[in-house]
C-alpha cells in the first residue's frame, strides 16, 4: 500500500507519523475513531483533514502493527 498521505518528520511531533505534514498524528485519528467519533465529526473538528486522510491513517495504523492472529484463551 502506498501511504502518500502519511508523513514522518523527525523535527515535528517527535517524529510521530502525521497526516500530510499537518500537526495531526495518526495516533490522534485512531483514538478519535476508537472513541466512537464518526468521520463527519472528525472532519468537522479538524477542517484541514480530508476523508481519505482518516481512511489512510487507519490503514497505516493497521499495517504498522504487523498484525498476526493469536488465539486467545477461552473464557473459564
Short mmCIF file of C-alpha atoms in Angstrom, two decimals:
data_model
loop_
_atom_site.label_atom_id
_atom_site.label_comp_id
_atom_site.label_asym_id
_atom_site.label_seq_id
_atom_site.Cartn_x
_atom_site.Cartn_y
_atom_site.Cartn_z
CA UNK A 1 0.00 0.00 0.00
CA UNK A 2 1.19 3.48 -0.82
CA UNK A 3 0.83 5.74 2.21
CA UNK A 4 1.21 9.03 0.36
CA UNK A 5 -0.76 10.98 2.98
CA UNK A 6 1.36 9.82 5.93
CA UNK A 7 4.49 11.81 6.71
CA UNK A 8 7.21 11.46 9.30
CA UNK A 9 9.37 14.47 10.11
CA UNK A 10 11.89 13.97 12.88
CA UNK A 11 11.67 17.62 13.93
CA UNK A 12 7.87 17.63 14.14
CA UNK A 13 5.90 15.98 16.95
CA UNK A 14 8.85 13.81 17.97
CA UNK A 15 8.86 12.07 14.60
CA UNK A 16 5.40 10.57 15.03
CA UNK A 17 3.54 9.74 11.81
CA UNK A 18 1.28 12.62 10.86
CA UNK A 19 -1.32 13.29 8.23
CA UNK A 20 0.13 15.21 5.25
CA UNK A 21 2.62 17.07 7.41
CA UNK A 22 -0.14 18.61 9.50
CA UNK A 23 0.24 18.57 13.24
CA UNK A 24 -2.39 15.85 13.42
CA UNK A 25 -0.93 12.47 14.24
CA UNK A 26 -2.12 9.11 13.00
CA UNK A 27 -2.48 8.25 16.69
CA UNK A 28 -4.94 11.12 17.17
CA UNK A 29 -7.06 9.92 14.26
CA UNK A 30 -7.07 6.33 15.52
CA UNK A 31 -8.00 7.41 19.05
CA UNK A 32 -10.87 9.57 17.76
CA UNK A 33 -12.29 6.68 15.74
CA UNK A 34 -11.80 4.28 18.67
CA UNK A 35 -13.71 6.72 20.88
CA UNK A 36 -16.68 6.42 18.55
CA UNK A 37 -16.31 9.65 16.61
CA UNK A 38 -17.69 9.46 13.08
CA UNK A 39 -15.69 10.56 10.07
CA UNK A 40 -18.03 13.53 9.69
CA UNK A 41 -17.49 14.59 13.31
CA UNK A 42 -13.72 14.35 12.93
CA UNK A 43 -13.79 16.33 9.68
CA UNK A 44 -15.91 18.99 11.35
CA UNK A 45 -13.47 19.30 14.27
CA UNK A 46 -10.37 19.17 12.05
CA UNK A 47 -11.22 21.12 8.88
CA UNK A 48 -7.75 20.56 7.37
CA UNK A 49 -8.39 16.81 7.25
CA UNK A 50 -9.99 15.02 4.34
CA UNK A 51 -11.98 11.78 4.44
CA UNK A 52 -9.15 9.95 2.64
CA UNK A 53 -6.72 11.14 5.38
CA UNK A 54 -8.76 9.34 8.02
CA UNK A 55 -9.03 6.17 5.94
CA UNK A 56 -5.33 6.11 5.17
CA UNK A 57 -4.44 6.86 8.79
CA UNK A 58 -6.40 3.81 9.89
CA UNK A 59 -4.86 1.67 7.16
CA UNK A 60 -1.38 2.84 8.16
CA UNK A 61 -2.03 2.07 11.83
CA UNK A 62 -3.23 -1.42 10.96
CA UNK A 63 -0.26 -2.08 8.68
CA UNK A 64 2.21 -0.75 11.23
CA UNK A 65 1.15 -3.32 13.80
CA UNK A 66 2.27 -6.16 11.52
CA UNK A 67 -0.87 -7.96 12.56
CA UNK A 68 -0.72 -11.63 13.44
CA UNK A 69 -3.59 -13.71 14.65
CA UNK A 70 -3.06 -15.16 18.10
CA UNK A 71 -5.66 -17.44 19.56
CA UNK A 72 -6.85 -16.10 22.89
CA UNK A 73 -7.60 -18.42 25.76
CA UNK A 74 -11.19 -19.48 26.01
CA UNK A 75 -13.01 -17.88 28.94
CA UNK A 76 -13.22 -20.09 32.04
#
